[in-house]
Coordinates of C-alpha atoms in Angstrom, one line a residue:
M244 CA 86.2 83.4 13.5
E245 CA 86.2 87.1 12.6
P246 CA 89.3 89.2 13.1
M247 CA 89.8 91.0 16.5
S248 CA 87.9 94.2 16.8
S249 CA 89.7 97.5 17.0
Q250 CA 86.8 99.3 18.6
P251 CA 87.1 101.0 21.9
G252 CA 86.7 98.6 24.8
S253 CA 88.9 95.9 23.3
G254 CA 91.7 97.0 25.6
M255 CA 95.2 95.8 24.8
M256 CA 93.8 93.8 21.9
S257 CA 92.7 96.8 19.9
M258 CA 95.7 96.9 17.5
D259 CA 95.2 95.0 14.2
G260 CA 97.1 91.9 13.2
D261 CA 99.4 93.6 10.6
E262 CA 100.6 96.2 13.1
H263 CA 101.2 93.6 15.7
A264 CA 102.9 91.3 13.2
S265 CA 105.3 94.1 12.3
H266 CA 106.5 94.1 15.9
H267 CA 106.7 90.3 16.1
P268 CA 108.0 88.8 12.8
G269 CA 107.6 85.1 12.5
M270 CA 104.6 84.9 14.8
G271 CA 102.1 84.6 11.9
D272 CA 98.8 86.3 11.5
M273 CA 97.9 87.4 15.1
S274 CA 94.6 89.0 14.1
S275 CA 93.0 85.6 13.8
M276 CA 92.1 83.5 16.8
G277 CA 91.9 79.7 16.9
N278 CA 88.6 78.2 17.6
A279 CA 88.4 76.4 20.8
G280 CA 87.4 73.3 19.0
G281 CA 89.5 73.8 15.9
S282 CA 92.2 71.5 14.6
S283 CA 95.1 73.8 15.3
S284 CA 96.8 73.0 18.6
K285 CA 98.4 76.4 18.8
P286 CA 96.2 79.3 19.8
A287 CA 96.7 82.3 17.6
G288 CA 96.8 86.0 18.4
M289 CA 98.0 88.0 21.4
E290 CA 95.9 86.1 23.9
G291 CA 97.3 82.8 22.7
M292 CA 100.8 84.2 23.1
M293 CA 99.9 85.3 26.6
G294 CA 98.8 81.8 27.5
R295 CA 102.1 80.4 26.3
M296 CA 104.1 82.9 28.4
L297 CA 102.6 81.7 31.7
P298 CA 105.5 80.1 33.6
E299 CA 103.6 77.8 36.0
A300 CA 100.2 76.7 37.2
G301 CA 98.3 79.1 39.3
Q302 CA 100.1 82.2 38.0
A303 CA 98.2 83.4 34.9
L304 CA 95.5 82.8 32.4
S305 CA 95.5 85.4 29.5
A306 CA 94.1 83.8 26.3
T307 CA 90.6 84.3 25.0
P308 CA 88.9 81.2 23.7
G309 CA 88.1 80.9 20.1
S310 CA 84.6 79.5 20.5
D311 CA 81.5 81.6 20.0
K312 CA 80.3 80.5 23.4
A313 CA 83.4 81.8 24.9
D314 CA 83.1 85.1 23.0
A315 CA 79.7 85.5 24.2
G316 CA 80.8 85.0 27.8
C317 CA 83.5 87.6 27.7
C318 CA 82.4 90.2 25.2
G319 CA 80.3 93.3 25.7
A320 CA 78.2 95.1 23.2
R321 CA 81.2 97.0 21.9
G322 CA 83.5 94.1 21.2
R323 CA 85.4 91.3 22.7
T324 CA 87.5 91.6 25.9
P325 CA 90.7 89.6 26.5
L326 CA 90.1 86.8 29.0
Y327 CA 92.7 88.0 31.6
T328 CA 91.1 91.5 31.5
F329 CA 87.7 89.9 32.0
M330 CA 88.9 88.0 35.0
M331 CA 90.5 91.1 36.5
T332 CA 87.2 92.9 36.4
H333 CA 85.0 89.9 37.4
P334 CA 86.4 88.4 40.7
N335 CA 82.9 86.9 41.4
L336 CA 81.8 84.7 38.5
T337 CA 78.3 83.5 37.7
S338 CA 77.6 79.8 37.1
E339 CA 77.5 80.4 33.4
E340 CA 80.9 82.2 33.4
R341 CA 82.4 79.4 35.5
Q342 CA 81.2 76.8 33.1
M343 CA 82.6 78.8 30.2
L344 CA 86.0 79.2 32.0
A345 CA 86.0 75.4 32.7
D346 CA 85.4 74.6 29.0
I347 CA 88.3 77.0 28.0
A348 CA 90.5 75.3 30.6
A349 CA 89.7 71.8 29.3
Q350 CA 90.4 72.8 25.7
R351 CA 93.8 74.5 26.7
M352 CA 94.9 71.4 28.6
Q353 CA 94.0 69.2 25.7
D354 CA 95.8 71.5 23.2
G355 CA 98.9 71.7 25.4
L356 CA 99.1 67.9 25.8
R357 CA 98.7 67.4 22.0
E358 CA 101.4 70.0 21.3
I359 CA 103.8 68.4 23.8
G360 CA 103.2 65.0 22.2
A361 CA 103.6 66.2 18.7
A362 CA 106.8 68.1 19.5
S363 CA 108.2 65.1 21.3
V364 CA 107.6 62.9 18.2
D365 CA 109.2 65.6 16.0
A366 CA 112.2 65.8 18.3
G367 CA 112.7 62.1 18.2
Q368 CA 112.6 61.9 14.4
S369 CA 114.7 64.9 13.7
M370 CA 118.5 64.8 13.8
S371 CA 119.2 68.4 13.0
L372 CA 120.0 70.9 15.8
E373 CA 117.7 73.5 14.4
A374 CA 114.7 71.1 14.2
M375 CA 115.3 70.0 17.8
R376 CA 115.4 73.7 18.9
R377 CA 112.0 74.2 17.3
S378 CA 110.7 71.1 18.9
S379 CA 111.9 72.4 22.3
Q380 CA 110.1 75.6 21.7
D381 CA 106.9 73.7 20.8
I382 CA 107.2 71.6 23.9
H383 CA 107.6 74.8 26.0
E384 CA 104.5 76.3 24.4
G385 CA 102.6 73.2 25.0
V386 CA 103.6 73.2 28.7
S387 CA 102.5 76.9 28.9
L388 CA 99.1 75.9 27.4
L389 CA 98.8 73.1 29.9
D390 CA 99.7 75.4 32.8
S391 CA 97.3 78.1 31.7
G392 CA 94.5 75.5 31.4
M393 CA 95.2 74.3 34.9
A394 CA 95.1 77.8 36.2
A395 CA 91.8 78.5 34.5
R396 CA 90.4 75.3 35.8
A397 CA 91.4 76.3 39.3
A398 CA 89.7 79.6 38.9
A399 CA 86.6 78.0 37.4
T400 CA 86.2 75.5 40.3
G401 CA 86.7 78.3 42.9
L402 CA 90.1 77.1 44.2
V403 CA 91.7 80.3 43.1
N404 CA 90.2 83.8 42.7
P405 CA 90.0 84.6 39.0
Q406 CA 91.1 88.1 39.7
I407 CA 94.3 86.8 41.4
V408 CA 95.0 84.6 38.3
A409 CA 94.8 87.6 36.0
F410 CA 96.9 89.8 38.3
N411 CA 99.6 87.2 38.6
W412 CA 99.9 87.1 34.8
F413 CA 100.1 90.9 34.7
N414 CA 102.7 91.0 37.5
T415 CA 104.8 88.3 35.7
Q416 CA 104.8 90.3 32.5
M417 CA 105.8 93.4 34.4
G418 CA 108.5 91.7 36.5
L419 CA 106.6 92.2 39.7
P420 CA 106.2 89.8 42.6
A421 CA 103.3 87.4 42.2
A422 CA 100.1 88.2 44.1
E423 CA 98.8 86.0 46.9
T424 CA 97.4 82.9 45.2
R425 CA 95.7 81.2 48.1
Q426 CA 92.0 81.7 48.6
Q427 CA 91.5 84.5 51.0
N428 CA 89.4 83.4 53.9
S429 CA 89.2 86.5 56.1
I430 CA 86.4 86.7 58.5
F431 CA 87.1 89.9 60.5
F432 CA 88.7 93.1 59.1
G433 CA 90.7 91.0 56.7
L434 CA 92.1 88.6 59.3
T435 CA 92.0 84.9 58.8
P436 CA 91.0 82.5 61.6
A437 CA 94.6 81.6 62.2
H438 CA 95.5 85.2 62.7
L439 CA 92.6 85.7 65.1
V440 CA 93.6 82.6 67.1
F441 CA 97.2 83.7 67.3
M442 CA 96.2 87.3 68.4
T443 CA 93.7 85.9 70.9
I444 CA 96.5 83.8 72.5
L445 CA 98.8 86.8 72.7
I446 CA 96.1 88.9 74.3
L447 CA 95.4 86.2 76.9
V448 CA 99.1 85.7 77.7
S449 CA 99.5 89.5 78.1
I450 CA 96.5 89.7 80.4
A451 CA 97.9 86.8 82.5
L452 CA 101.3 88.5 82.8
L453 CA 99.6 91.7 83.8
I454 CA 97.6 89.9 86.5
L455 CA 100.8 88.2 87.8
Q456 CA 102.5 91.6 88.0
I457 CA 99.6 93.1 89.9
L458 CA 99.6 90.2 92.3
R459 CA 103.3 90.5 92.8
L460 CA 103.1 94.2 93.6
H461 CA 100.3 93.5 96.0
R462 CA 102.4 90.9 97.8
V463 CA 105.4 93.2 98.0
Q464 CA 103.1 95.9 99.5
E465 CA 101.9 93.3 102.1
I466 CA 105.4 92.4 103.0
L467 CA 106.4 96.1 103.3
N468 CA 103.3 96.7 105.5
A469 CA 104.2 93.7 107.7
T470 CA 107.7 95.0 108.2
R471 CA 106.6 98.4 109.4
V472 CA 105.0 99.2 112.7
S473 CA 103.0 102.2 113.9
V474 CA 104.3 103.7 117.1
P475 CA 101.3 105.1 119.0
Q476 CA 101.5 108.3 120.9
P477 CA 102.5 107.5 124.5
P478 CA 100.0 108.6 127.2
S479 CA 101.0 111.4 129.5
P480 CA 102.3 110.2 132.9
P481 CA 99.9 110.8 135.8
A482 CA 100.3 114.0 137.7
P483 CA 102.0 113.9 141.2
P484 CA 99.5 113.0 143.9
S485 CA 100.7 115.8 146.2
P486 CA 102.4 119.2 145.8
M487 CA 104.7 117.9 148.6
N488 CA 106.7 116.0 146.0
N489 CA 110.2 117.3 146.2
G490 CA 111.7 114.8 143.8
P491 CA 112.2 115.3 140.1
K492 CA 108.9 116.3 138.3
P493 CA 108.0 113.9 135.6
P494 CA 107.8 115.9 132.3
V495 CA 105.5 114.8 129.5
P496 CA 107.4 112.6 127.1
P497 CA 107.8 114.1 123.6
T498 CA 105.4 112.8 121.0
P499 CA 107.3 110.7 118.5
G500 CA 105.0 111.6 115.6
S501 CA 101.5 112.6 114.6
G502 CA 98.5 111.3 116.4
D503 CA 98.1 108.5 114.0
G504 CA 101.6 107.1 114.6
T505 CA 104.9 107.4 112.9
V506 CA 106.2 104.6 110.7
V507 CA 109.5 103.2 111.9
S508 CA 111.6 100.5 110.3
T509 CA 111.7 97.2 112.2
V510 CA 115.4 96.7 111.5
I511 CA 116.4 99.1 114.3
P512 CA 113.1 99.4 116.2
P513 CA 112.3 102.1 118.7
R514 CA 112.0 101.2 122.4
Q515 CA 108.4 100.1 123.1
G516 CA 106.4 98.8 126.0
L517 CA 106.2 95.1 126.9
W518 CA 104.2 92.7 124.7
R519 CA 102.5 89.9 126.6
G520 CA 101.1 86.8 125.0
S521 CA 101.8 83.3 123.9
L522 CA 104.1 81.9 121.2
K523 CA 104.1 78.4 119.9
V524 CA 107.2 76.2 120.0
A525 CA 107.9 75.4 116.3
R526 CA 111.1 73.5 116.7
V527 CA 113.7 72.5 119.3
I528 CA 117.3 72.1 118.2
R529 CA 119.9 70.4 120.5
E530 CA 123.1 72.6 120.3
T531 CA 125.1 70.7 123.0
P532 CA 124.2 68.0 125.5
A533 CA 123.1 70.8 128.0
I534 CA 122.0 73.6 125.6
A535 CA 119.0 73.7 123.3
T536 CA 117.5 76.4 121.0
F537 CA 113.7 76.9 121.0
Y538 CA 112.2 78.3 117.9
L539 CA 109.0 80.3 118.8
V540 CA 106.4 81.5 116.2
P541 CA 103.0 83.1 116.5
A542 CA 100.3 80.5 117.0
D543 CA 98.2 82.0 114.2
G544 CA 101.1 82.5 111.7
G545 CA 102.6 85.7 110.4
R546 CA 105.5 87.7 111.9
I547 CA 106.4 87.9 115.5
P548 CA 104.2 90.4 117.3
F549 CA 106.9 92.8 118.6
D550 CA 110.1 94.4 117.5
F551 CA 113.4 94.2 119.4
K552 CA 117.0 95.2 119.3
P553 CA 119.9 92.7 119.2
G554 CA 120.8 91.8 122.8
Q555 CA 117.4 92.3 124.4
F556 CA 115.6 89.5 126.3
V557 CA 112.1 88.3 127.0
Q558 CA 110.5 86.9 130.2
L559 CA 109.2 83.4 129.9
T560 CA 106.6 82.2 132.4
I561 CA 105.7 78.5 133.0
E562 CA 103.6 76.8 135.5
P563 CA 105.2 73.4 136.3
T564 CA 102.9 73.1 139.4
S565 CA 99.3 74.3 139.2
G566 CA 98.9 77.7 140.7
K567 CA 102.7 78.3 141.1
P568 CA 104.0 80.1 138.0
A569 CA 107.7 80.7 137.6
T570 CA 109.3 83.4 135.5
R571 CA 112.8 83.6 134.0
S572 CA 114.5 85.9 131.6
Y573 CA 116.2 84.6 128.4
T574 CA 118.1 86.6 125.8
I575 CA 116.8 86.5 122.2
A576 CA 119.5 84.8 120.1
S577 CA 118.0 85.5 116.7
S578 CA 118.5 88.6 114.5
P579 CA 115.9 91.3 114.6
G580 CA 115.8 91.2 110.8
R581 CA 114.3 87.7 110.9
I582 CA 110.8 88.6 111.9
E583 CA 109.2 85.2 111.2
H584 CA 110.4 83.5 114.4
L585 CA 112.2 84.0 117.7
E586 CA 115.1 81.9 119.0
L587 CA 115.8 81.3 122.7
T588 CA 119.0 79.4 123.4
I589 CA 118.7 77.9 127.0
K590 CA 121.1 75.9 129.1
R591 CA 119.7 73.2 131.4
E592 CA 120.6 73.9 135.0
E593 CA 120.2 71.0 137.4
Q594 CA 118.9 73.4 140.1
G595 CA 117.0 75.5 137.5
L596 CA 113.2 75.0 137.8
V597 CA 112.3 76.7 134.5
S598 CA 115.3 75.5 132.4
R599 CA 114.7 71.8 133.5
Y600 CA 111.0 72.1 132.6
L601 CA 111.8 73.5 129.2
H602 CA 114.4 70.9 128.4
D603 CA 112.5 67.9 129.8
T604 CA 108.9 68.7 129.2
V605 CA 108.3 71.3 126.5
K606 CA 107.8 69.9 123.0
E607 CA 107.0 71.2 119.5
G608 CA 103.5 72.6 119.4
D609 CA 103.3 73.8 123.0
L610 CA 102.5 77.4 123.9
L611 CA 104.8 79.5 126.1
K612 CA 103.8 82.7 127.8
I613 CA 106.2 85.5 126.8
A614 CA 106.6 89.1 127.9
G615 CA 109.1 91.5 126.3
P616 CA 111.3 92.7 124.9
S617 CA 113.4 94.3 127.6
G618 CA 117.0 95.2 128.3
M619 CA 119.5 97.9 127.5
F620 CA 122.4 95.6 126.6
T621 CA 122.1 96.1 122.9
F622 CA 124.2 97.0 119.9
T623 CA 122.8 98.0 116.5
G624 CA 126.0 99.3 114.8
E625 CA 125.2 103.0 115.3
E626 CA 126.8 103.2 118.8
A627 CA 130.4 102.7 117.6
D628 CA 132.4 101.9 114.4
S629 CA 133.8 98.6 115.9
I630 CA 132.7 96.1 118.5
V631 CA 134.4 93.5 120.8
L632 CA 131.9 90.8 121.8
L633 CA 133.4 89.0 124.8
S634 CA 131.4 86.1 126.3
G635 CA 131.6 82.8 128.1
G636 CA 129.3 79.8 128.3
V637 CA 125.7 80.5 127.5
G638 CA 126.5 84.2 127.7
I639 CA 127.1 83.8 124.0
T640 CA 123.4 84.2 123.2
P641 CA 123.2 88.1 123.1
M642 CA 126.5 88.1 121.2
M643 CA 125.0 85.8 118.6
A644 CA 122.1 88.1 118.2
V645 CA 124.4 91.0 117.6
L646 CA 126.7 89.0 115.3
R647 CA 123.8 87.7 113.2
Y648 CA 122.2 91.1 112.9
L649 CA 125.4 92.9 111.9
T650 CA 126.0 90.2 109.2
D651 CA 122.5 90.6 107.9
I652 CA 122.9 94.4 107.4
V653 CA 126.4 94.0 106.0
W654 CA 127.8 96.3 108.7
P655 CA 131.2 97.7 107.6
G656 CA 132.8 97.9 111.1
D657 CA 135.3 95.4 112.6
I658 CA 133.8 92.7 114.8
Y659 CA 136.0 90.8 117.3
F660 CA 134.2 87.7 118.7
V661 CA 136.0 86.5 121.8
Y662 CA 134.5 83.3 123.4
S663 CA 135.5 81.0 126.2
A664 CA 134.0 77.6 127.1
H665 CA 135.1 74.8 129.5
E666 CA 135.7 72.3 126.6
S667 CA 135.1 72.0 122.9
A668 CA 132.0 69.9 123.3
D669 CA 130.4 73.0 125.0
Y670 CA 131.2 75.3 122.0
V671 CA 127.7 76.6 121.2
F672 CA 127.0 77.6 117.5
R673 CA 130.5 76.5 116.5
Q674 CA 129.6 75.6 112.9
E675 CA 127.6 78.8 112.3
I676 CA 130.3 81.0 113.8
E677 CA 133.0 79.4 111.6
W678 CA 130.7 79.8 108.6
L679 CA 130.0 83.4 109.4
E680 CA 133.7 84.1 109.8
R681 CA 134.3 82.6 106.3
R682 CA 131.7 84.9 104.6
N683 CA 132.4 88.0 106.6
D684 CA 135.8 89.5 106.2
K685 CA 135.2 92.0 108.9
L686 CA 134.7 89.2 111.5
R687 CA 137.6 87.8 113.6
V688 CA 136.8 84.9 115.9
I689 CA 139.0 84.1 119.0
A690 CA 137.9 81.1 121.0
T691 CA 139.6 79.3 123.8
M692 CA 138.7 76.0 125.6
R693 CA 140.0 72.5 126.4
R694 CA 139.6 69.8 123.8
S695 CA 136.9 67.3 124.6
P696 CA 137.6 63.6 124.0
G697 CA 136.4 62.6 120.6
T698 CA 136.4 66.2 119.2
E699 CA 138.9 68.3 117.3
W700 CA 140.3 71.5 118.7
S701 CA 143.5 73.3 117.7
G702 CA 142.8 76.7 119.1
P703 CA 143.9 78.3 122.3
E704 CA 143.2 76.5 125.5
G705 CA 142.2 77.7 129.0
R706 CA 140.6 81.0 130.0
I707 CA 140.7 84.3 128.3
T708 CA 143.9 86.1 129.4
K709 CA 145.3 89.6 129.1
E710 CA 147.9 88.4 126.6
L711 CA 145.2 86.7 124.4
L712 CA 143.2 89.9 124.3
Q713 CA 146.2 92.1 123.5
Q714 CA 147.4 89.8 120.7
S715 CA 143.9 89.3 119.2
V716 CA 142.3 92.7 119.4
P717 CA 144.4 95.7 118.2
D718 CA 143.8 99.1 119.8
L719 CA 141.6 97.4 122.5
V720 CA 141.5 100.4 124.8
N721 CA 139.7 102.5 122.1
R722 CA 137.0 100.0 121.2
R723 CA 133.5 99.4 122.5
I724 CA 133.4 96.1 124.5
H725 CA 130.3 94.0 125.4
V726 CA 130.9 91.4 128.1
C727 CA 128.4 88.6 129.1
G728 CA 128.7 85.4 131.0
P729 CA 128.5 83.9 134.5
P730 CA 129.1 86.3 137.4
G731 CA 132.6 85.0 138.2
M732 CA 133.7 85.4 134.6
M733 CA 132.2 88.9 134.5
A734 CA 134.1 90.1 137.5
S735 CA 137.3 88.7 136.1
M736 CA 136.9 90.3 132.7
K737 CA 136.0 93.7 134.1
T738 CA 139.1 93.6 136.3
M739 CA 141.3 92.5 133.4
L740 CA 140.0 95.2 131.1
A741 CA 140.6 97.8 133.7
D742 CA 144.2 96.6 134.1
L743 CA 144.6 96.9 130.3
G744 CA 143.6 100.5 130.5
V745 CA 140.2 100.2 128.9
P746 CA 137.9 103.0 130.1
A747 CA 134.9 101.9 132.2
A748 CA 132.7 103.8 129.8
N749 CA 133.7 101.5 127.0
V750 CA 132.7 98.3 128.8
H751 CA 129.0 97.2 128.7
S752 CA 127.9 94.1 130.5
E753 CA 125.1 91.7 131.3
A754 CA 125.3 88.9 133.9
F755 CA 124.1 85.4 133.4
G756 CA 123.6 82.5 135.8
P757 CA 121.3 81.5 138.6
A758 CA 122.1 84.8 140.4
A759 CA 123.6 87.9 139.0
M760 CA 126.7 89.2 140.6
K761 CA 126.2 91.8 143.3
P762 CA 127.8 95.1 142.3
A763 CA 129.9 97.1 144.7
P764 CA 127.8 99.9 146.3
A765 CA 128.2 103.2 144.7
A766 CA 128.3 106.6 146.4
V767 CA 125.0 107.6 147.7
A768 CA 124.1 111.2 146.8
A769 CA 122.0 113.5 149.0
T770 CA 121.4 111.0 151.7
P771 CA 120.7 112.9 154.9
T772 CA 122.2 111.9 158.2
R773 CA 119.6 110.1 160.4
G774 CA 120.2 109.1 164.0
S775 CA 123.4 107.6 165.4
S776 CA 126.0 106.0 163.2
S777 CA 126.3 103.2 165.7
P778 CA 126.0 99.7 164.0
A779 CA 123.5 98.7 166.6
T780 CA 121.0 101.4 165.6
T781 CA 118.1 100.0 163.6
P782 CA 117.2 102.2 160.6
A783 CA 114.0 104.1 161.0
A784 CA 111.1 102.9 158.7
T785 CA 109.1 105.1 156.3
T786 CA 106.3 104.2 153.9
I787 CA 106.0 103.5 150.2
T788 CA 102.8 103.9 148.2
F789 CA 102.1 102.1 144.9
S790 CA 99.7 104.4 143.0
T791 CA 98.4 102.0 140.4
S792 CA 97.5 99.1 142.8
G793 CA 96.5 101.5 145.6
K794 CA 98.6 99.7 148.2
S795 CA 101.0 101.1 150.9
A796 CA 103.7 99.3 152.8
P797 CA 106.5 100.0 155.3
L798 CA 109.9 100.7 153.8
Q799 CA 113.2 100.3 155.5
L800 CA 116.1 102.7 154.6
D801 CA 118.2 99.8 153.3
E802 CA 115.3 98.1 151.5
S803 CA 114.8 98.4 147.7
V804 CA 111.6 99.4 146.1
L805 CA 111.4 96.0 144.4
D806 CA 111.8 94.2 147.7
A807 CA 109.0 96.3 149.3
A808 CA 106.8 95.6 146.3
D809 CA 107.3 91.8 146.6
A810 CA 106.5 92.0 150.3
A811 CA 103.3 94.0 149.6
G812 CA 102.2 91.7 146.8
V813 CA 102.7 94.3 144.1
T814 CA 104.1 93.0 140.8
I815 CA 107.0 94.9 139.2
P816 CA 108.5 92.9 136.3
S817 CA 112.2 92.1 137.0
S818 CA 115.0 89.8 136.0
C819 CA 118.6 90.3 137.1
R820 CA 117.8 92.3 140.3
S821 CA 121.3 93.8 140.0
G822 CA 120.6 97.0 138.0
I823 CA 121.9 95.6 134.7
C824 CA 118.9 94.3 132.6
G825 CA 116.6 97.3 133.1
M826 CA 113.5 95.1 133.4
C827 CA 112.3 96.7 136.7
I828 CA 112.2 100.3 135.4
T829 CA 109.3 102.2 137.1
H830 CA 108.2 105.7 137.5
L831 CA 109.0 107.6 140.7
L832 CA 106.1 110.0 141.4
Q833 CA 107.2 111.4 144.8
G834 CA 110.3 111.3 147.0
Q835 CA 114.0 110.9 146.5
V836 CA 116.1 107.7 146.1
T837 CA 119.6 106.5 145.5
M838 CA 120.8 103.7 143.2
A839 CA 124.0 101.8 143.5
V840 CA 124.0 100.5 139.9
E841 CA 122.3 102.3 137.0
D842 CA 123.6 100.3 134.0
G843 CA 120.1 99.3 132.9
L844 CA 118.7 102.8 133.1
D845 CA 118.9 105.2 130.2
P846 CA 120.0 108.7 131.2
A847 CA 117.1 110.2 129.3
D848 CA 114.7 108.0 131.3
K849 CA 116.4 108.9 134.6
A850 CA 115.9 112.6 133.8
K851 CA 112.2 112.0 133.3
G852 CA 111.8 110.4 136.8
F853 CA 112.2 106.7 136.1
I854 CA 114.1 104.5 138.5
L855 CA 115.3 100.9 138.7
A856 CA 113.1 99.3 141.4
C857 CA 115.8 96.7 142.3
Q858 CA 118.3 99.4 143.1
A859 CA 116.2 102.3 144.3
K860 CA 116.3 103.0 148.1
T861 CA 114.8 105.9 149.9
T862 CA 116.9 108.7 151.2
G863 CA 114.6 108.9 154.3
G864 CA 111.3 110.3 153.1
P865 CA 108.2 108.5 151.9
L866 CA 108.0 107.3 148.3
V867 CA 105.2 107.1 145.7
V868 CA 105.8 104.9 142.7
E869 CA 103.7 104.0 139.7
A870 CA 103.1 100.3 140.2

């Protein structure tokens, strides 16, 4: 083998052997290279040294073979090129180059194994420390040869890129991190299949999360739309039929919003007209032996079809006998904030046609005809900064609606819930009321009743008294008070509150029972004197005209508009017939009337010409009403 060429193109191997030997004494003549098939087991020259310096398989291959075939495979016209340099510049080998590299690898592995074996024998036969140190170095060089042969074999068979093998050796010599040794298998912009699969999964998960977020926002918007209602522009009332009308002229009600409606929250809904339709009985809950709660829902699902205020009622119509409908009014016991159902808590009365039918006949799945909501006996929390809810018997239902609603909106005012029942077995909603008191520190519950056999009761007994109210409700005279219960209880409570100094303006009431209590007649304003004041004199009759139905009927001076309508076959919705509920409100188009009780009539409505048909009586002239 001729000495290594110093011509240009020989790269790092261009220095001659003597110059190199001067830098590495003891390394021998490095200008000569061992033949791949020679007898020497130690490759000579720089490239042999490079091979011995490779630390592990797969990291480097730097020695040039000594065979002519090898020289031919790695040399150009200007001289031989070191093998590691050749592999750096030839990442894609031809079949001949791969065969050459495989031969070199086989020779190196054989040389390394021979050197390891010979050094092992020398180490076993030598007893001196210096000889064993030399044997250890020979073994290390043999291992390096074996490693370099294995790396070259991997590059020749295609398991490792030849360029990576050469770069790893270079990085090792320079103290740099080793290059990636695995076979690159990128298929798209340098990405491997594993990378593509992982990124695809991440993209799909992100798309799924985005779709879920869009669906969630869409659902939230649907809920918001469902909890809002458009208030239509009310029609103008009809003009008076005659210029002879000397009663109050009905002005045009103000428009609540633009022509397309004004969006108003359903938590405190505005007053609206009656809704009429059917609701399905979803559930019947037995509260006490004589009281049951009916859960009503729309037959086609969704929210209830109208808004209401806590304390309002609906009219329920049944037809126990074909062709003979019967209508009764029942307070809504549920909170206005719970728009998915309506609760009616009804006591079974032995003489009550409708209540007996509901308790004995109606079952889950039945449809009930409903009209409503109606009533002015309401409290939303805006009317006062505290409230006293005073009730007895089934009169608790409007109080429960108010209590539930105020709890739902976390109302900050004080709530005094005063309730009376005959005995503890009749205590309606007892568990819920006690639970609400525990979770609402603004609620104080005062209940009084006898203990029923087999039940527990340690509270006050008997009826509500002045002393109980004074002890339980501080500053009673300055608080708003709502009273509801049977007529006898109502009269007693109003008298008691008046004796305690509570102003009448602070007391708001609604009567319950088969017949509402008859209020004391109020002063009649602007009633002209007609005829003799003798009791034997029969009041002169006049006429009443119902503009919508086109009917007319005689009207006695002491006869209410509602009574005259019933006699003429004209339907005016009504409930209590005592001026409290406000159900029979109608529009007076002509004439003048007096009303003994106006509790159910809003002053603003009265100013617009509306009257309570059950209380309105003519002052002597003919009347025209919208009915």
